[in-house]
């Protein structure tokens, strides 16, 4: 894959950083810069797949959260907003769009008429499955040069890094601002 002509190579970036900040550990910088670039490029790839399916990343996040809740794939908008790190207003806007597209329904709870329940529709589940199939193919291609042993070792190393960040910044799981 060709380098982005507007972005320096990893080695060029690290050399520039070292020129300006002599205390830089080039090994650490190479790891974190590569992770950042990989994350950015993977997000672009996922975004393109979702766009081809006619859904946004924001909609994908709601579909995924409902699926992770388990059958019957439903929860209140407040809980959805909390899990996604969104304000209630942003969540309402997102649910409105998705209900209009037939991906979710929004109904009053039969046991508590004040409470609203958001539920995944068959169309929403179909979109989620299509997105998962596309992501699986993308991810398999991404990791094709790694053996099963290498994949396992990389996964364990990344989990250790993730745990360190989560321990140091336990509130960093949500978003800093709404993305809608």
JSON list of C-alpha atoms in Angstrom, two decimals:
[
{"chain": "A", "resi": 1, "resn": "UNK", "atom": "CA", "xyz": [0.00, 0.00, 0.00]},
{"chain": "A", "resi": 2, "resn": "UNK", "atom": "CA", "xyz": [1.50, 3.36, -0.96]},
{"chain": "A", "resi": 3, "resn": "UNK", "atom": "CA", "xyz": [2.32, 5.89, 1.72]},
{"chain": "A", "resi": 4, "resn": "UNK", "atom": "CA", "xyz": [0.16, 8.99, 2.05]},
{"chain": "A", "resi": 5, "resn": "UNK", "atom": "CA", "xyz": [2.19, 11.71, 0.27]},
{"chain": "A", "resi": 6, "resn": "UNK", "atom": "CA", "xyz": [0.93, 14.32, 2.74]},
{"chain": "A", "resi": 7, "resn": "UNK", "atom": "CA", "xyz": [2.11, 12.33, 5.75]},
{"chain": "A", "resi": 8, "resn": "UNK", "atom": "CA", "xyz": [5.76, 11.65, 6.57]},
{"chain": "A", "resi": 9, "resn": "UNK", "atom": "CA", "xyz": [6.90, 8.06, 6.87]},
{"chain": "A", "resi": 10, "resn": "UNK", "atom": "CA", "xyz": [7.21, 6.69, 10.39]},
{"chain": "A", "resi": 11, "resn": "UNK", "atom": "CA", "xyz": [10.98, 7.02, 10.22]},
{"chain": "A", "resi": 12, "resn": "UNK", "atom": "CA", "xyz": [10.76, 10.61, 8.95]},
{"chain": "A", "resi": 13, "resn": "UNK", "atom": "CA", "xyz": [8.33, 11.55, 11.71]},
{"chain": "A", "resi": 14, "resn": "UNK", "atom": "CA", "xyz": [10.46, 9.94, 14.41]},
{"chain": "A", "resi": 15, "resn": "UNK", "atom": "CA", "xyz": [13.62, 11.63, 13.08]},
{"chain": "A", "resi": 16, "resn": "UNK", "atom": "CA", "xyz": [11.85, 15.02, 13.14]},
{"chain": "A", "resi": 17, "resn": "UNK", "atom": "CA", "xyz": [10.63, 14.40, 16.68]},
{"chain": "A", "resi": 18, "resn": "UNK", "atom": "CA", "xyz": [14.11, 13.37, 17.82]},
{"chain": "A", "resi": 19, "resn": "UNK", "atom": "CA", "xyz": [15.58, 16.49, 16.23]},
{"chain": "A", "resi": 20, "resn": "UNK", "atom": "CA", "xyz": [13.18, 18.66, 18.25]},
{"chain": "A", "resi": 21, "resn": "UNK", "atom": "CA", "xyz": [12.89, 16.54, 21.41]},
{"chain": "A", "resi": 22, "resn": "UNK", "atom": "CA", "xyz": [16.09, 14.67, 22.22]},
{"chain": "A", "resi": 23, "resn": "UNK", "atom": "CA", "xyz": [14.56, 12.68, 25.13]},
{"chain": "A", "resi": 24, "resn": "UNK", "atom": "CA", "xyz": [12.29, 10.75, 22.75]},
{"chain": "A", "resi": 25, "resn": "UNK", "atom": "CA", "xyz": [12.56, 6.96, 22.80]},
{"chain": "A", "resi": 26, "resn": "UNK", "atom": "CA", "xyz": [12.34, 6.03, 19.09]},
{"chain": "A", "resi": 27, "resn": "UNK", "atom": "CA", "xyz": [11.10, 2.50, 19.84]},
{"chain": "A", "resi": 28, "resn": "UNK", "atom": "CA", "xyz": [8.20, 3.80, 21.92]},
{"chain": "A", "resi": 29, "resn": "UNK", "atom": "CA", "xyz": [7.38, 6.45, 19.33]},
{"chain": "A", "resi": 30, "resn": "UNK", "atom": "CA", "xyz": [7.43, 3.89, 16.52]},
{"chain": "A", "resi": 31, "resn": "UNK", "atom": "CA", "xyz": [4.94, 1.66, 18.37]},
{"chain": "A", "resi": 32, "resn": "UNK", "atom": "CA", "xyz": [2.49, 4.41, 19.35]},
{"chain": "A", "resi": 33, "resn": "UNK", "atom": "CA", "xyz": [2.69, 6.19, 15.98]},
{"chain": "A", "resi": 34, "resn": "UNK", "atom": "CA", "xyz": [2.14, 2.93, 14.10]},
{"chain": "A", "resi": 35, "resn": "UNK", "atom": "CA", "xyz": [-0.82, 2.07, 16.35]},
{"chain": "A", "resi": 36, "resn": "UNK", "atom": "CA", "xyz": [-2.33, 5.52, 15.77]},
{"chain": "A", "resi": 37, "resn": "UNK", "atom": "CA", "xyz": [-1.94, 5.29, 12.01]},
{"chain": "A", "resi": 38, "resn": "UNK", "atom": "CA", "xyz": [-3.27, 1.74, 11.94]},
{"chain": "A", "resi": 39, "resn": "UNK", "atom": "CA", "xyz": [-6.32, 2.78, 13.96]},
{"chain": "A", "resi": 40, "resn": "UNK", "atom": "CA", "xyz": [-7.00, 5.74, 11.67]},
{"chain": "A", "resi": 41, "resn": "UNK", "atom": "CA", "xyz": [-6.70, 3.65, 8.50]},
{"chain": "A", "resi": 42, "resn": "UNK", "atom": "CA", "xyz": [-8.82, 0.84, 9.91]},
{"chain": "A", "resi": 43, "resn": "UNK", "atom": "CA", "xyz": [-11.52, 3.35, 10.84]},
{"chain": "A", "resi": 44, "resn": "UNK", "atom": "CA", "xyz": [-11.51, 4.64, 7.25]},
{"chain": "A", "resi": 45, "resn": "UNK", "atom": "CA", "xyz": [-11.83, 1.06, 5.99]},
{"chain": "A", "resi": 46, "resn": "UNK", "atom": "CA", "xyz": [-14.69, 0.27, 8.34]},
{"chain": "A", "resi": 47, "resn": "UNK", "atom": "CA", "xyz": [-16.37, 3.57, 7.45]},
{"chain": "A", "resi": 48, "resn": "UNK", "atom": "CA", "xyz": [-16.26, 2.71, 3.75]},
{"chain": "A", "resi": 49, "resn": "UNK", "atom": "CA", "xyz": [-17.77, -0.70, 4.41]},
{"chain": "A", "resi": 50, "resn": "UNK", "atom": "CA", "xyz": [-20.58, 0.80, 6.48]},
{"chain": "A", "resi": 51, "resn": "UNK", "atom": "CA", "xyz": [-21.26, 3.47, 3.85]},
{"chain": "A", "resi": 52, "resn": "UNK", "atom": "CA", "xyz": [-21.55, 0.72, 1.21]},
{"chain": "A", "resi": 53, "resn": "UNK", "atom": "CA", "xyz": [-24.22, -0.87, 3.43]},
{"chain": "A", "resi": 54, "resn": "UNK", "atom": "CA", "xyz": [-26.04, 2.45, 3.76]},
{"chain": "A", "resi": 55, "resn": "UNK", "atom": "CA", "xyz": [-25.36, 3.01, 7.45]},
{"chain": "A", "resi": 56, "resn": "UNK", "atom": "CA", "xyz": [-23.13, 5.44, 9.32]},
{"chain": "A", "resi": 57, "resn": "UNK", "atom": "CA", "xyz": [-20.57, 4.63, 11.99]},
{"chain": "A", "resi": 58, "resn": "UNK", "atom": "CA", "xyz": [-22.91, 6.29, 14.50]},
{"chain": "A", "resi": 59, "resn": "UNK", "atom": "CA", "xyz": [-25.71, 3.91, 13.49]},
{"chain": "A", "resi": 60, "resn": "UNK", "atom": "CA", "xyz": [-23.33, 0.96, 13.62]},
{"chain": "A", "resi": 61, "resn": "UNK", "atom": "CA", "xyz": [-22.48, 1.84, 17.22]},
{"chain": "A", "resi": 62, "resn": "UNK", "atom": "CA", "xyz": [-26.16, 1.67, 18.21]},
{"chain": "A", "resi": 63, "resn": "UNK", "atom": "CA", "xyz": [-26.72, -1.61, 16.33]},
{"chain": "A", "resi": 64, "resn": "UNK", "atom": "CA", "xyz": [-23.64, -3.12, 17.98]},
{"chain": "A", "resi": 65, "resn": "UNK", "atom": "CA", "xyz": [-24.70, -1.97, 21.45]},
{"chain": "A", "resi": 66, "resn": "UNK", "atom": "CA", "xyz": [-28.17, -3.47, 21.04]},
{"chain": "A", "resi": 67, "resn": "UNK", "atom": "CA", "xyz": [-26.72, -6.77, 19.82]},
{"chain": "A", "resi": 68, "resn": "UNK", "atom": "CA", "xyz": [-24.27, -6.85, 22.72]},
{"chain": "A", "resi": 69, "resn": "UNK", "atom": "CA", "xyz": [-27.22, -6.43, 25.11]},
{"chain": "A", "resi": 70, "resn": "UNK", "atom": "CA", "xyz": [-28.47, -9.83, 23.88]},
{"chain": "A", "resi": 71, "resn": "UNK", "atom": "CA", "xyz": [-31.92, -10.94, 22.88]},
{"chain": "A", "resi": 72, "resn": "UNK", "atom": "CA", "xyz": [-34.40, -9.37, 22.61]},
{"chain": "A", "resi": 73, "resn": "UNK", "atom": "CA", "xyz": [-31.90, -6.62, 21.56]},
{"chain": "A", "resi": 74, "resn": "UNK", "atom": "CA", "xyz": [-33.55, -3.78, 23.42]},
{"chain": "A", "resi": 75, "resn": "UNK", "atom": "CA", "xyz": [-32.75, -1.14, 26.00]},
{"chain": "A", "resi": 76, "resn": "UNK", "atom": "CA", "xyz": [-33.76, 2.32, 27.08]},
{"chain": "A", "resi": 77, "resn": "UNK", "atom": "CA", "xyz": [-32.36, 5.36, 25.29]},
{"chain": "A", "resi": 78, "resn": "UNK", "atom": "CA", "xyz": [-30.71, 6.57, 28.51]},
{"chain": "A", "resi": 79, "resn": "UNK", "atom": "CA", "xyz": [-28.76, 3.34, 28.87]},
{"chain": "A", "resi": 80, "resn": "UNK", "atom": "CA", "xyz": [-27.82, 3.45, 25.16]},
{"chain": "A", "resi": 81, "resn": "UNK", "atom": "CA", "xyz": [-26.59, 7.03, 25.56]},
{"chain": "A", "resi": 82, "resn": "UNK", "atom": "CA", "xyz": [-24.56, 6.09, 28.64]},
{"chain": "A", "resi": 83, "resn": "UNK", "atom": "CA", "xyz": [-22.93, 3.09, 26.94]},
{"chain": "A", "resi": 84, "resn": "UNK", "atom": "CA", "xyz": [-22.08, 5.17, 23.86]},
{"chain": "A", "resi": 85, "resn": "UNK", "atom": "CA", "xyz": [-20.85, 8.19, 25.80]},
{"chain": "A", "resi": 86, "resn": "UNK", "atom": "CA", "xyz": [-23.49, 10.47, 24.27]},
{"chain": "A", "resi": 87, "resn": "UNK", "atom": "CA", "xyz": [-25.79, 13.12, 25.63]},
{"chain": "A", "resi": 88, "resn": "UNK", "atom": "CA", "xyz": [-29.50, 12.20, 25.79]},
{"chain": "A", "resi": 89, "resn": "UNK", "atom": "CA", "xyz": [-30.21, 14.79, 23.07]},
{"chain": "A", "resi": 90, "resn": "UNK", "atom": "CA", "xyz": [-27.65, 13.26, 20.71]},
{"chain": "A", "resi": 91, "resn": "UNK", "atom": "CA", "xyz": [-29.04, 9.79, 21.43]},
{"chain": "A", "resi": 92, "resn": "UNK", "atom": "CA", "xyz": [-32.59, 10.95, 20.68]},
{"chain": "A", "resi": 93, "resn": "UNK", "atom": "CA", "xyz": [-31.43, 12.42, 17.37]},
{"chain": "A", "resi": 94, "resn": "UNK", "atom": "CA", "xyz": [-29.66, 9.17, 16.46]},
{"chain": "A", "resi": 95, "resn": "UNK", "atom": "CA", "xyz": [-32.66, 7.01, 17.42]},
{"chain": "A", "resi": 96, "resn": "UNK", "atom": "CA", "xyz": [-34.99, 9.27, 15.39]},
{"chain": "A", "resi": 97, "resn": "UNK", "atom": "CA", "xyz": [-32.83, 8.76, 12.29]},
{"chain": "A", "resi": 98, "resn": "UNK", "atom": "CA", "xyz": [-32.52, 5.03, 12.80]},
{"chain": "A", "resi": 99, "resn": "UNK", "atom": "CA", "xyz": [-36.23, 4.54, 13.46]},
{"chain": "A", "resi": 100, "resn": "UNK", "atom": "CA", "xyz": [-36.95, 6.43, 10.24]},
{"chain": "A", "resi": 101, "resn": "UNK", "atom": "CA", "xyz": [-34.62, 4.04, 8.39]},
{"chain": "A", "resi": 102, "resn": "UNK", "atom": "CA", "xyz": [-36.29, 0.98, 9.92]},
{"chain": "A", "resi": 103, "resn": "UNK", "atom": "CA", "xyz": [-33.20, -0.12, 11.85]},
{"chain": "A", "resi": 104, "resn": "UNK", "atom": "CA", "xyz": [-34.78, 0.23, 15.31]},
{"chain": "A", "resi": 105, "resn": "UNK", "atom": "CA", "xyz": [-38.20, 0.77, 16.82]},
{"chain": "A", "resi": 106, "resn": "UNK", "atom": "CA", "xyz": [-38.99, 3.05, 19.72]},
{"chain": "A", "resi": 107, "resn": "UNK", "atom": "CA", "xyz": [-42.03, 2.13, 21.80]},
{"chain": "A", "resi": 108, "resn": "UNK", "atom": "CA", "xyz": [-43.37, 2.73, 25.28]},
{"chain": "A", "resi": 109, "resn": "UNK", "atom": "CA", "xyz": [-42.62, 0.03, 27.82]},
{"chain": "A", "resi": 110, "resn": "UNK", "atom": "CA", "xyz": [-45.84, -1.91, 28.43]},
{"chain": "A", "resi": 111, "resn": "UNK", "atom": "CA", "xyz": [-45.02, -2.19, 32.15]},
{"chain": "A", "resi": 112, "resn": "UNK", "atom": "CA", "xyz": [-44.09, 1.48, 32.56]},
{"chain": "A", "resi": 113, "resn": "UNK", "atom": "CA", "xyz": [-45.71, 3.83, 30.05]},
{"chain": "A", "resi": 114, "resn": "UNK", "atom": "CA", "xyz": [-43.23, 6.60, 30.92]},
{"chain": "A", "resi": 115, "resn": "UNK", "atom": "CA", "xyz": [-40.27, 4.47, 29.88]},
{"chain": "A", "resi": 116, "resn": "UNK", "atom": "CA", "xyz": [-39.25, 4.17, 26.22]},
{"chain": "A", "resi": 117, "resn": "UNK", "atom": "CA", "xyz": [-37.65, 1.03, 24.80]},
{"chain": "A", "resi": 118, "resn": "UNK", "atom": "CA", "xyz": [-35.42, 0.99, 21.72]},
{"chain": "A", "resi": 119, "resn": "UNK", "atom": "CA", "xyz": [-35.39, -2.37, 19.95]},
{"chain": "A", "resi": 120, "resn": "UNK", "atom": "CA", "xyz": [-33.41, -3.70, 17.03]},
{"chain": "A", "resi": 121, "resn": "UNK", "atom": "CA", "xyz": [-35.55, -4.55, 13.99]},
{"chain": "A", "resi": 122, "resn": "UNK", "atom": "CA", "xyz": [-34.98, -7.45, 11.60]},
{"chain": "A", "resi": 123, "resn": "UNK", "atom": "CA", "xyz": [-33.58, -4.90, 9.13]},
{"chain": "A", "resi": 124, "resn": "UNK", "atom": "CA", "xyz": [-31.23, -3.57, 11.81]},
{"chain": "A", "resi": 125, "resn": "UNK", "atom": "CA", "xyz": [-30.01, -7.06, 12.65]},
{"chain": "A", "resi": 126, "resn": "UNK", "atom": "CA", "xyz": [-29.51, -7.82, 8.95]},
{"chain": "A", "resi": 127, "resn": "UNK", "atom": "CA", "xyz": [-27.39, -4.65, 8.58]},
{"chain": "A", "resi": 128, "resn": "UNK", "atom": "CA", "xyz": [-25.39, -5.63, 11.65]},
{"chain": "A", "resi": 129, "resn": "UNK", "atom": "CA", "xyz": [-24.72, -9.10, 10.23]},
{"chain": "A", "resi": 130, "resn": "UNK", "atom": "CA", "xyz": [-23.72, -7.66, 6.83]},
{"chain": "A", "resi": 131, "resn": "UNK", "atom": "CA", "xyz": [-21.33, -5.26, 8.54]},
{"chain": "A", "resi": 132, "resn": "UNK", "atom": "CA", "xyz": [-19.86, -8.09, 10.62]},
{"chain": "A", "resi": 133, "resn": "UNK", "atom": "CA", "xyz": [-19.28, -10.22, 7.51]},
{"chain": "A", "resi": 134, "resn": "UNK", "atom": "CA", "xyz": [-17.51, -7.34, 5.75]},
{"chain": "A", "resi": 135, "resn": "UNK", "atom": "CA", "xyz": [-15.44, -6.52, 8.86]},
{"chain": "A", "resi": 136, "resn": "UNK", "atom": "CA", "xyz": [-14.41, -10.15, 9.28]},
{"chain": "A", "resi": 137, "resn": "UNK", "atom": "CA", "xyz": [-13.11, -10.28, 5.71]},
{"chain": "A", "resi": 138, "resn": "UNK", "atom": "CA", "xyz": [-11.28, -6.96, 6.17]},
{"chain": "A", "resi": 139, "resn": "UNK", "atom": "CA", "xyz": [-9.72, -8.12, 9.45]},
{"chain": "A", "resi": 140, "resn": "UNK", "atom": "CA", "xyz": [-8.65, -11.50, 8.07]},
{"chain": "A", "resi": 141, "resn": "UNK", "atom": "CA", "xyz": [-6.93, -9.72, 5.17]},
{"chain": "A", "resi": 142, "resn": "UNK", "atom": "CA", "xyz": [-5.27, -7.31, 7.60]},
{"chain": "A", "resi": 143, "resn": "UNK", "atom": "CA", "xyz": [-3.80, -10.15, 9.66]},
{"chain": "A", "resi": 144, "resn": "UNK", "atom": "CA", "xyz": [-3.09, -12.57, 6.80]},
{"chain": "A", "resi": 145, "resn": "UNK", "atom": "CA", "xyz": [0.70, -12.31, 7.20]},
{"chain": "A", "resi": 146, "resn": "UNK", "atom": "CA", "xyz": [0.60, -13.27, 10.88]},
{"chain": "A", "resi": 147, "resn": "UNK", "atom": "CA", "xyz": [0.58, -16.87, 12.03]},
{"chain": "A", "resi": 148, "resn": "UNK", "atom": "CA", "xyz": [-1.96, -18.00, 14.59]},
{"chain": "A", "resi": 149, "resn": "UNK", "atom": "CA", "xyz": [0.78, -17.85, 17.23]},
{"chain": "A", "resi": 150, "resn": "UNK", "atom": "CA", "xyz": [1.74, -14.29, 16.17]},
{"chain": "A", "resi": 151, "resn": "UNK", "atom": "CA", "xyz": [-1.91, -13.21, 16.23]},
{"chain": "A", "resi": 152, "resn": "UNK", "atom": "CA", "xyz": [-2.30, -14.60, 19.74]},
{"chain": "A", "resi": 153, "resn": "UNK", "atom": "CA", "xyz": [0.88, -12.89, 20.94]},
{"chain": "A", "resi": 154, "resn": "UNK", "atom": "CA", "xyz": [-0.08, -9.57, 19.34]},
{"chain": "A", "resi": 155, "resn": "UNK", "atom": "CA", "xyz": [-3.55, -9.77, 20.85]},
{"chain": "A", "resi": 156, "resn": "UNK", "atom": "CA", "xyz": [-2.11, -10.38, 24.32]},
{"chain": "A", "resi": 157, "resn": "UNK", "atom": "CA", "xyz": [0.35, -7.48, 23.98]},
{"chain": "A", "resi": 158, "resn": "UNK", "atom": "CA", "xyz": [-2.36, -5.10, 22.82]},
{"chain": "A", "resi": 159, "resn": "UNK", "atom": "CA", "xyz": [-4.61, -6.16, 25.70]},
{"chain": "A", "resi": 160, "resn": "UNK", "atom": "CA", "xyz": [-1.78, -5.39, 28.14]},
{"chain": "A", "resi": 161, "resn": "UNK", "atom": "CA", "xyz": [-1.44, -1.91, 26.61]},
{"chain": "A", "resi": 162, "resn": "UNK", "atom": "CA", "xyz": [-5.20, -1.41, 26.72]},
{"chain": "A", "resi": 163, "resn": "UNK", "atom": "CA", "xyz": [-5.35, -2.42, 30.38]},
{"chain": "A", "resi": 164, "resn": "UNK", "atom": "CA", "xyz": [-2.57, 0.03, 31.24]},
{"chain": "A", "resi": 165, "resn": "UNK", "atom": "CA", "xyz": [-4.47, 2.89, 29.56]},
{"chain": "A", "resi": 166, "resn": "UNK", "atom": "CA", "xyz": [-7.75, 1.82, 31.19]},
{"chain": "A", "resi": 167, "resn": "UNK", "atom": "CA", "xyz": [-6.12, 1.66, 34.62]},
{"chain": "A", "resi": 168, "resn": "UNK", "atom": "CA", "xyz": [-4.50, 5.08, 34.17]},
{"chain": "A", "resi": 169, "resn": "UNK", "atom": "CA", "xyz": [-7.59, 6.70, 32.62]},
{"chain": "A", "resi": 170, "resn": "UNK", "atom": "CA", "xyz": [-10.69, 4.76, 33.69]},
{"chain": "A", "resi": 171, "resn": "UNK", "atom": "CA", "xyz": [-12.99, 7.47, 32.31]},
{"chain": "A", "resi": 172, "resn": "UNK", "atom": "CA", "xyz": [-11.48, 7.36, 28.81]},
{"chain": "A", "resi": 173, "resn": "UNK", "atom": "CA", "xyz": [-13.95, 4.81, 27.40]},
{"chain": "A", "resi": 174, "resn": "UNK", "atom": "CA", "xyz": [-16.53, 7.40, 26.38]},
{"chain": "A", "resi": 175, "resn": "UNK", "atom": "CA", "xyz": [-16.28, 10.17, 23.86]},
{"chain": "A", "resi": 176, "resn": "UNK", "atom": "CA", "xyz": [-15.01, 13.64, 24.64]},
{"chain": "A", "resi": 177, "resn": "UNK", "atom": "CA", "xyz": [-17.73, 15.16, 22.47]},
{"chain": "A", "resi": 178, "resn": "UNK", "atom": "CA", "xyz": [-20.74, 13.88, 20.59]},
{"chain": "A", "resi": 179, "resn": "UNK", "atom": "CA", "xyz": [-19.86, 12.81, 17.07]},
{"chain": "A", "resi": 180, "resn": "UNK", "atom": "CA", "xyz": [-23.26, 13.45, 15.45]}
]
